[in-house]
CSV table of C-alpha atoms and ligand atoms in Angstrom, one decimal:
chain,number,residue,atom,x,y,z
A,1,UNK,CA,114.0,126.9,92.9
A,2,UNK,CA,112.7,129.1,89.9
A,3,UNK,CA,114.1,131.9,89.2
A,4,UNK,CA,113.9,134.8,91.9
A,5,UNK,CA,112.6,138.2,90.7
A,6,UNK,CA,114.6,140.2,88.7
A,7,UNK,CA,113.9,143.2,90.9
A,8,UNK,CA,115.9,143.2,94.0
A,9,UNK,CA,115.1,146.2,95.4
A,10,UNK,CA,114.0,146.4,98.7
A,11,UNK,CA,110.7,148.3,97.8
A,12,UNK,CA,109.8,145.4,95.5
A,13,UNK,CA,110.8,142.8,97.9
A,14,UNK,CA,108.5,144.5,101.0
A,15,UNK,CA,105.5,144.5,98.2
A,16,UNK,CA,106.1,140.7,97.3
A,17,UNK,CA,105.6,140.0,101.0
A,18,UNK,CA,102.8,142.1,101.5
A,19,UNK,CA,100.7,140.7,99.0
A,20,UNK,CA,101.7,136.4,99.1
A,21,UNK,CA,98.6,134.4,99.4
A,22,UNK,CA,98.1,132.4,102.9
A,23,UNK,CA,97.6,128.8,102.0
A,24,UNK,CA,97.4,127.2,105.4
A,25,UNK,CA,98.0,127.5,108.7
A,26,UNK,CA,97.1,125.9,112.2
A,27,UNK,CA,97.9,123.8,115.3
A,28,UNK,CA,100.4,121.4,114.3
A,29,UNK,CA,98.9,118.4,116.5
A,30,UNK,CA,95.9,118.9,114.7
A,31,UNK,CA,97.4,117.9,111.0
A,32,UNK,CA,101.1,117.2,110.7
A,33,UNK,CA,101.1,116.6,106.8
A,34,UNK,CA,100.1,120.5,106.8
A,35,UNK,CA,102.9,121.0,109.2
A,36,UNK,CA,105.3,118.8,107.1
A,37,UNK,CA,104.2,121.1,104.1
A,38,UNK,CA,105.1,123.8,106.3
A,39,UNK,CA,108.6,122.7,106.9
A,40,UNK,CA,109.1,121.7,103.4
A,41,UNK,CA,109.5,125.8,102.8
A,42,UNK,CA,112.6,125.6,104.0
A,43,UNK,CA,114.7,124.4,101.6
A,44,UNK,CA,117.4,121.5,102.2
A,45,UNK,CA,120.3,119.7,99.9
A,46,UNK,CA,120.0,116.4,100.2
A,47,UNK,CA,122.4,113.8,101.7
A,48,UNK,CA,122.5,109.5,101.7
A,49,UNK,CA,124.4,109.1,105.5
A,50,UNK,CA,125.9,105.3,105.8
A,51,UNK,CA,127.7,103.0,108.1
A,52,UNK,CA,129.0,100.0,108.8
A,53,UNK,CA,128.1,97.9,111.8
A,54,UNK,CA,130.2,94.4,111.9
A,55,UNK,CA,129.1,93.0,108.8
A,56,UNK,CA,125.9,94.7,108.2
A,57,UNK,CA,125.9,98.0,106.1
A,58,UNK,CA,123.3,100.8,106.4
A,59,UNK,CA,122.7,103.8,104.3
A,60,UNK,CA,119.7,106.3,103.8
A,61,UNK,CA,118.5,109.0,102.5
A,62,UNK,CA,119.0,112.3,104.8
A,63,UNK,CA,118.2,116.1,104.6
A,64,UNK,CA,117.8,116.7,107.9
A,65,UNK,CA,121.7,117.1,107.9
A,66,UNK,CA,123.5,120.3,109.1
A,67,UNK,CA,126.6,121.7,109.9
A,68,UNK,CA,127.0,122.6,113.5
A,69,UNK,CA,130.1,124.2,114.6
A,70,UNK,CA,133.7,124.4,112.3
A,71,UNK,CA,135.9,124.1,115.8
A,72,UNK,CA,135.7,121.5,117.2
A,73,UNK,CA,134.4,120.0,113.4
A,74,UNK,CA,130.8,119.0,114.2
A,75,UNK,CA,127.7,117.8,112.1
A,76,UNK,CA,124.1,116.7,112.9
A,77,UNK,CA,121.3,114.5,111.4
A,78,UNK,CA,118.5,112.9,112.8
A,79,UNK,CA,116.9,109.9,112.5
A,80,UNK,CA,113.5,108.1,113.1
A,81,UNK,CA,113.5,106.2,116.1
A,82,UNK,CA,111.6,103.9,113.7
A,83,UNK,CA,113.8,103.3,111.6
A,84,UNK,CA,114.9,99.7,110.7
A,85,UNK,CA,118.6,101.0,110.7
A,86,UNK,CA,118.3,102.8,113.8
A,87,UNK,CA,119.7,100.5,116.1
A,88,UNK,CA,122.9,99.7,113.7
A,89,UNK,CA,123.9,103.6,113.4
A,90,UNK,CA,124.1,103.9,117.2
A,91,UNK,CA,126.0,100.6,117.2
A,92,UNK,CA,128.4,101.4,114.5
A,93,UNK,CA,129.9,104.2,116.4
A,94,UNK,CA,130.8,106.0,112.8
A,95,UNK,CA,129.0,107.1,110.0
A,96,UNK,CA,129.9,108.8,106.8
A,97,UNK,CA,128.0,111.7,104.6
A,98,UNK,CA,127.6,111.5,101.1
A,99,UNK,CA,126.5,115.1,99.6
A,100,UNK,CA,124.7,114.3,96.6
A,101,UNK,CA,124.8,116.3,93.4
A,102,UNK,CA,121.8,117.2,91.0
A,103,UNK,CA,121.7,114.4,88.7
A,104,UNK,CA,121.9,112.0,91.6
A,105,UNK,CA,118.0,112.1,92.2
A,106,UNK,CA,118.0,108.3,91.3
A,107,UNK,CA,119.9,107.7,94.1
A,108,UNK,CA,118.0,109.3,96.6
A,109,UNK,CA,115.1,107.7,95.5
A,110,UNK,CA,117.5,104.3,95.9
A,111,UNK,CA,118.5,105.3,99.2
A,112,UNK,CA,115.2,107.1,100.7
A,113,UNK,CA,113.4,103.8,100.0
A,114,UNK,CA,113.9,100.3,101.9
A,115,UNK,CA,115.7,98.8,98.8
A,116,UNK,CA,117.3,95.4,100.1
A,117,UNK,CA,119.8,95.5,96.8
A,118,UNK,CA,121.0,99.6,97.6
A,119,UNK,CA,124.6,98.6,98.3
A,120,UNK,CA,125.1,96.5,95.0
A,121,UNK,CA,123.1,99.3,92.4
A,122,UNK,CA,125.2,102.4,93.9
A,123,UNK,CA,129.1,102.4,93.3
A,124,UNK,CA,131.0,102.9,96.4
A,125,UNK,CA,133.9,102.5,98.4
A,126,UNK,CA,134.9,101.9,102.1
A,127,UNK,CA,135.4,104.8,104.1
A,128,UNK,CA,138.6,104.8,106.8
A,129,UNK,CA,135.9,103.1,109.3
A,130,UNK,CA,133.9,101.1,106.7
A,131,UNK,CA,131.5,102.8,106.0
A,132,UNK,CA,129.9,103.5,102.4
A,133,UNK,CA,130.8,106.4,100.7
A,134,UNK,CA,129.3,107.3,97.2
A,135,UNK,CA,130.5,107.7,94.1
A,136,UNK,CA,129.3,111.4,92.3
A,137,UNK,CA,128.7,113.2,95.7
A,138,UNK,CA,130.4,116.0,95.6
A,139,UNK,CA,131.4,116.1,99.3
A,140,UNK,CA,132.3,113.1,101.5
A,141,UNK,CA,132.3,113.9,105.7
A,142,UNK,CA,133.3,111.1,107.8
A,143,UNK,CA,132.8,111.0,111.3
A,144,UNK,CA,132.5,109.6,115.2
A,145,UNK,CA,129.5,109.6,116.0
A,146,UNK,CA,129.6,112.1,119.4
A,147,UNK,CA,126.7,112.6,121.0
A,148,UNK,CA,123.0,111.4,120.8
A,149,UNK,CA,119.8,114.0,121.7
A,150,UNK,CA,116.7,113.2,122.0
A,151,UNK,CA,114.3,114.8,119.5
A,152,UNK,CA,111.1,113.3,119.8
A,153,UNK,CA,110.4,110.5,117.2
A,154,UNK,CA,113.9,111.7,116.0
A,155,UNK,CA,117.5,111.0,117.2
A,156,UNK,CA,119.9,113.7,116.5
A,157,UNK,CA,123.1,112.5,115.9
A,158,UNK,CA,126.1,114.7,116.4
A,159,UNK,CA,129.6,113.6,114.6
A,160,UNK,CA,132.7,114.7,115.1
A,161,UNK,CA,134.3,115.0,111.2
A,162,UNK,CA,137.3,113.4,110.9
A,163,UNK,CA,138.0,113.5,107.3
A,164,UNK,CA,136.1,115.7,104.3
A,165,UNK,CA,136.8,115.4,100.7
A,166,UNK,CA,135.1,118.1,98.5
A,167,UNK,CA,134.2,117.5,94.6
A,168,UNK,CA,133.4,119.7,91.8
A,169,UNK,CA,129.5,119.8,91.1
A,170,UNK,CA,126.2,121.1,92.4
A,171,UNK,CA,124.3,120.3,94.8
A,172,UNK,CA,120.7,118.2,94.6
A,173,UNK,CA,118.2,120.5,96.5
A,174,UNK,CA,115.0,119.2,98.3
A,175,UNK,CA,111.9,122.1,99.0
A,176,UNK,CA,108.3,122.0,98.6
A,177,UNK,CA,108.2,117.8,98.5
A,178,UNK,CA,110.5,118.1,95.4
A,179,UNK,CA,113.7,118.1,94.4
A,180,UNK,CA,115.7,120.8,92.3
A,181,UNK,CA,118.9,122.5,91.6
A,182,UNK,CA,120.1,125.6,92.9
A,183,UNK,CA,120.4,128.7,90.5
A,184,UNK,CA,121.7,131.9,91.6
A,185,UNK,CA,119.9,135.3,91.6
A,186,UNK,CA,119.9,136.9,88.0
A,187,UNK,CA,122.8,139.9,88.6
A,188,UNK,CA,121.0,143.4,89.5
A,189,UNK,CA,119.6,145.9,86.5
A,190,UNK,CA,123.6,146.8,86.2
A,191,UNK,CA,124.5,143.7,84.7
A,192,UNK,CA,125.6,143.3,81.1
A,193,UNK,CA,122.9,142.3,78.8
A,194,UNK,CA,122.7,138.6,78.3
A,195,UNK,CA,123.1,138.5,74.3
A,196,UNK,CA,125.7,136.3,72.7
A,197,UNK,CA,125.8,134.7,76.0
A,198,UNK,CA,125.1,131.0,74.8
A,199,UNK,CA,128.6,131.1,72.2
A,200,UNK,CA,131.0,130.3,75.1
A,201,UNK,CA,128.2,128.0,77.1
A,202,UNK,CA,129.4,124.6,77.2
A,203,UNK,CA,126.8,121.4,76.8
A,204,UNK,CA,126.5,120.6,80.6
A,205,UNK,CA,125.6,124.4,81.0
A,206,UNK,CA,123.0,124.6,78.2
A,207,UNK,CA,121.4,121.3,80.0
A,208,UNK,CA,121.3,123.0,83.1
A,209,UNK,CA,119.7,126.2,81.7
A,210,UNK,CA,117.1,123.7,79.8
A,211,UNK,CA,116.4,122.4,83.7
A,212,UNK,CA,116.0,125.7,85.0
A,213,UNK,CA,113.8,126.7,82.6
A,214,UNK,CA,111.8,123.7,82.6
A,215,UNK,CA,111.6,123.6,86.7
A,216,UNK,CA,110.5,127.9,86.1
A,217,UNK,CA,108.0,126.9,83.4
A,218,UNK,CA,106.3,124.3,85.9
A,219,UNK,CA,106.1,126.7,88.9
A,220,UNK,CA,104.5,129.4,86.4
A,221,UNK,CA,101.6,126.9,85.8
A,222,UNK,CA,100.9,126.9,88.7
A,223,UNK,CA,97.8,129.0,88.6
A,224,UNK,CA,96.4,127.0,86.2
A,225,UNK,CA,96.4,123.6,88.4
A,226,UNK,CA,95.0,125.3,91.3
A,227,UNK,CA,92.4,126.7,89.0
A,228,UNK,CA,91.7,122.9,88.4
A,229,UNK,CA,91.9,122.1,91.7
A,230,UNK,CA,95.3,120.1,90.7
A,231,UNK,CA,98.6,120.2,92.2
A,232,UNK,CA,102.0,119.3,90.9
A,233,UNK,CA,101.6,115.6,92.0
A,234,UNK,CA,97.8,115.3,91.4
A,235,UNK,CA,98.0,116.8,87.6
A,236,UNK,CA,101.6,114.3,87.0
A,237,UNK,CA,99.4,110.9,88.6
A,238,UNK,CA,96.7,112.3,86.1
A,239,UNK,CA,99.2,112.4,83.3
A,240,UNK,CA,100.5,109.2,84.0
A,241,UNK,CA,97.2,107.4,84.3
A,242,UNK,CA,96.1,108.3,81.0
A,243,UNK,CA,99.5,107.1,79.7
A,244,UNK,CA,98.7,103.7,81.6
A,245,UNK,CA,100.3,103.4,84.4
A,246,UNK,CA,98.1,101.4,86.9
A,247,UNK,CA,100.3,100.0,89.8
A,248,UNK,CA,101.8,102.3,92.5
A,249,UNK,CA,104.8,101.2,91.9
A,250,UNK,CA,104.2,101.9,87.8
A,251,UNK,CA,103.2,105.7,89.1
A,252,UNK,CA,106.3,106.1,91.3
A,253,UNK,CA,108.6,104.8,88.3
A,254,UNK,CA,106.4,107.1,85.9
A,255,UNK,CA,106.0,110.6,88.0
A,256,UNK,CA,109.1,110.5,89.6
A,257,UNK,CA,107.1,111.3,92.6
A,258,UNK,CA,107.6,110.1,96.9
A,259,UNK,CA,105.9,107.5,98.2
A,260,UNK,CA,103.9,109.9,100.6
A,261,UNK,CA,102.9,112.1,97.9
A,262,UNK,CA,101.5,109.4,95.3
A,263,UNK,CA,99.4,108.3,98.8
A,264,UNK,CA,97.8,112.0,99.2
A,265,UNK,CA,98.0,112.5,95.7
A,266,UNK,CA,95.4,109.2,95.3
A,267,UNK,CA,93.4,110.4,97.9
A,268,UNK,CA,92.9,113.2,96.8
A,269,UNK,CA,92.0,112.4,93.0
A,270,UNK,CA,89.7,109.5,95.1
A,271,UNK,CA,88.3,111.9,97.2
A,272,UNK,CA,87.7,114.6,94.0
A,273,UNK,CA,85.9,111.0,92.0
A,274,UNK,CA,88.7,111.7,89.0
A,275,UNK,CA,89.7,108.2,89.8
A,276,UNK,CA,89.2,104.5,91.0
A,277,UNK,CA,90.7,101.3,91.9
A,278,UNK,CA,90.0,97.9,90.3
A,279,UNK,CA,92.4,95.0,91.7
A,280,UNK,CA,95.7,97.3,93.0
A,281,UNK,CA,95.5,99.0,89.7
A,282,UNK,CA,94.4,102.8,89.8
A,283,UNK,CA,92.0,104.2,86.6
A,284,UNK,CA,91.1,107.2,85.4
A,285,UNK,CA,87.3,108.0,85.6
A,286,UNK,CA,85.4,109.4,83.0
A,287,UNK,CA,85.7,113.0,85.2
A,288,UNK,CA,89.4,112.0,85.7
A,289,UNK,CA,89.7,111.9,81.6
A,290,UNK,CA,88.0,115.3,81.5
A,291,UNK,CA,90.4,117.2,84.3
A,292,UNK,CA,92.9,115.6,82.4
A,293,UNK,CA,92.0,117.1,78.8
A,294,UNK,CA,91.3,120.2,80.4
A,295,UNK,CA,95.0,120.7,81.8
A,296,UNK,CA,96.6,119.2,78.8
A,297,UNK,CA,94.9,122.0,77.2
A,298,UNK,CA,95.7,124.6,79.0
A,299,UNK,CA,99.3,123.2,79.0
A,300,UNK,CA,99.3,123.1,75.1
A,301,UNK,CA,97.9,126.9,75.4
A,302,UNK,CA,101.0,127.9,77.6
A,303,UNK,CA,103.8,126.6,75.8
A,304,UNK,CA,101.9,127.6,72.8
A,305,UNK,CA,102.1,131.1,73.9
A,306,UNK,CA,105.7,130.4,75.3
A,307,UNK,CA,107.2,129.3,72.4
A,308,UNK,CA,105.0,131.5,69.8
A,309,UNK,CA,107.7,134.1,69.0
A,310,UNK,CA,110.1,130.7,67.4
A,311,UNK,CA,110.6,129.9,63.9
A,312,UNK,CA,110.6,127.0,62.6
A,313,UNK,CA,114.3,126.1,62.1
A,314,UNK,CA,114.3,127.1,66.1
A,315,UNK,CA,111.7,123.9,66.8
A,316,UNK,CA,113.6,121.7,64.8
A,317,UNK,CA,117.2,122.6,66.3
A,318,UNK,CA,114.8,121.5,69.7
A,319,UNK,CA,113.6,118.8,68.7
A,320,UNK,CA,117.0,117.8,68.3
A,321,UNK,CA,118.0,118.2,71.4
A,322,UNK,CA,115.2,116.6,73.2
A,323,UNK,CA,116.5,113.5,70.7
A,324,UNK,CA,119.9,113.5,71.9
A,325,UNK,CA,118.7,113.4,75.3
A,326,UNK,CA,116.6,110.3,74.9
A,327,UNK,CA,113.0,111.4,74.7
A,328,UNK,CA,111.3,108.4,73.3
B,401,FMN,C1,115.0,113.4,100.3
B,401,FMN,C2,114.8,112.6,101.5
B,401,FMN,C3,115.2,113.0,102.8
B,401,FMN,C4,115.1,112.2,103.9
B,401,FMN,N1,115.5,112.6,105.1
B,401,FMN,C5,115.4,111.8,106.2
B,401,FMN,C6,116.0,112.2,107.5
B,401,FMN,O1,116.5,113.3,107.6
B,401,FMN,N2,115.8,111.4,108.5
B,401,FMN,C7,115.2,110.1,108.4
B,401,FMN,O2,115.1,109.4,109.4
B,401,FMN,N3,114.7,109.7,107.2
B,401,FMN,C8,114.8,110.5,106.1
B,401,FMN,N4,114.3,110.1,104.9
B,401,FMN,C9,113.6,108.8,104.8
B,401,FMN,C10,114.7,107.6,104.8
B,401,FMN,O3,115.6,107.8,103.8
B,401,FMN,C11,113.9,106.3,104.6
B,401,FMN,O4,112.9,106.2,105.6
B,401,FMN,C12,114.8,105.1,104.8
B,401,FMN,O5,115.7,105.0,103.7
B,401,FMN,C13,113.9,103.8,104.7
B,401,FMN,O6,114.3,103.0,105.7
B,401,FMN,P1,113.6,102.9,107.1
B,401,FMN,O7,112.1,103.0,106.8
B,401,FMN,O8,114.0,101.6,107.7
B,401,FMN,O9,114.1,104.1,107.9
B,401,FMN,C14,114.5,110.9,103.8
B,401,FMN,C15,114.1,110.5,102.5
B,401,FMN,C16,114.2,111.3,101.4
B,401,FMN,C17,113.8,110.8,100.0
């Protein structure tokens, strides 16, 4: 979700594809993390779908949801067979879709993990049928559920919308194992020129600017953590470890990351020697230490030469900023 090239033109676009770099490929039986990977190209918003069955209330998080036809109103999602609340989504018979919004990631982490207490730590309110739906999405489709496919170790489960409500707001994104906001295409060559263009911003669009440029900034250093053999996850558990974070569940709370990527993440430090495990708690090695001061430095060098052209009266006004937003 960085920012798409400035250069739209269809020459440019045919050159981009020419020359993009094949990471992997294969037969899907054969690895199906690389295939998940795969998949995760394609990007998704991200959705918590609930219901209410008797007494019992489930709700998780979904972006496997899709709109399906506008007459008659139909959606799908699918679900693990797996999955503990399986069995009460068939049962219920409804189930409502919460859209959620970009500063909702908390509660997809809430609701894409087996939390007992999810219900009592999200606001709420009771659908027609009962079921959950969340406060801050900013769309809310409730439906009968209408038909069930079969989908391998998924069930797809069609609804039939019988209500919507829409909200203002935009939407949390999901691509690449990691979530983002949207941001549209910078307007062709033609465009005006952006100066004087933060006077009329308001506060909530500076911060999403700051977000933007922040998620565009990360995708840029890229190079450099492939260069280390690092990824985004493996060079944020690095981070965190030398901050002190031990515990799995200290490195989820600390990188912000999935539970599946702080497992390959792990393994893959493990399998590099960059770090080890004493009683549940991960360390850094002495060769973890190193990778670490060696992308911390070349970190430090790219903001440096970011940020060069700023005066000081510009760092200070950002320092302020970063303040007000609660950086410790
Ligand atoms: C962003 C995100 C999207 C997800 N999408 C789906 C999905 O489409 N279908 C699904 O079955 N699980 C999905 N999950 C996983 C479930 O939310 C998670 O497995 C569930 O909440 C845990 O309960 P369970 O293990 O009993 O299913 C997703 C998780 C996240 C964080």
């Amino acid at each position: 979700m960085s920012q798409a090239s400035a250069n739209l033109s269809p020459d440019a676009a045919v050159h981009d594809a020419a020359t993009r770099a094949l990471i992997e490929a294969g037969d899907p039986a054969a690895d199906g993390r690389a295939l998940r990977r795969c998949l995760g190209q394609f990007p998704t918003g991200v959705t918590v779908v609930t219901a209410r069955n008797g007494e019992r209330l489930v709700g998780m998080a979904v972006n496997s949801f899709a709109a399906v036809s506008l007459a008659p109103p139909l959606v799908l999602w699918s679900i693990r067979r797996e999955s503990s609340s399986a069995a009460d989504f068939l049962q219920a018979g409804h189930y409502a879709v919460s859209v959620l919004a970009d500063d909702q990631v908390a509660l997809s982490q809430l609701f894409g993990s087996a939390h007992p207490k999810r219900f009592e730590l999200a606001p709420w309110q009771a659908g027609r049928h009962g079921a959950p739906l969340l406060a801050g999405a900013i769309a809310h489709l409730e439906c009968r559920l209408e038909q069930v496919h079969e989908g391998g170790d998924h069930l797809i489960l069609v609804g039939h919308v019988e209500r919507y409500a829409r909200y203002e707001g935009t939407p949390l994104l999901f691509t690449q194992g990691a979530y983002g906001v949207a941001q549209e295409l910078p307007a062709p060559a033609t465009s005006q020129p952006a100066a004087g263009a933060s006077a009329g911003q308001s506060e909530s669009e500076l911060l999403r600017d700051l977000i933007h440029a922040s998620q565009r900034l990360s995708h840029d250093f890229e190079s450099h953590r492939q260069a280390l053999g690092l990824t985004l996850p493996t060079s944020r558990l690095l981070n965190s470890l030398a901050e002190g974070a031990g515990s799995a569940e200290e490195l989820a709370r600390a990188t912000l990351l999935e539970q599946d990527e702080i497992t390959d993440g792990v393994a893959a430090l493990a399998q590099q020697a960059l770090v080890s495990t004493d009683k549940d708690r991960l360390r850094l090695t002495p060769a973890g230490r190193e990778r670490r001061a060696a992308i911390a430095a070349r970190a430090d060098d790219y903001m440096k030469q970011r940020l060069g052209g700023l005066v000081e009266s510009d760092i200070a006004a950002f320092q302020r900023v970063l303040q007000a937003l609660g950086r410790d």
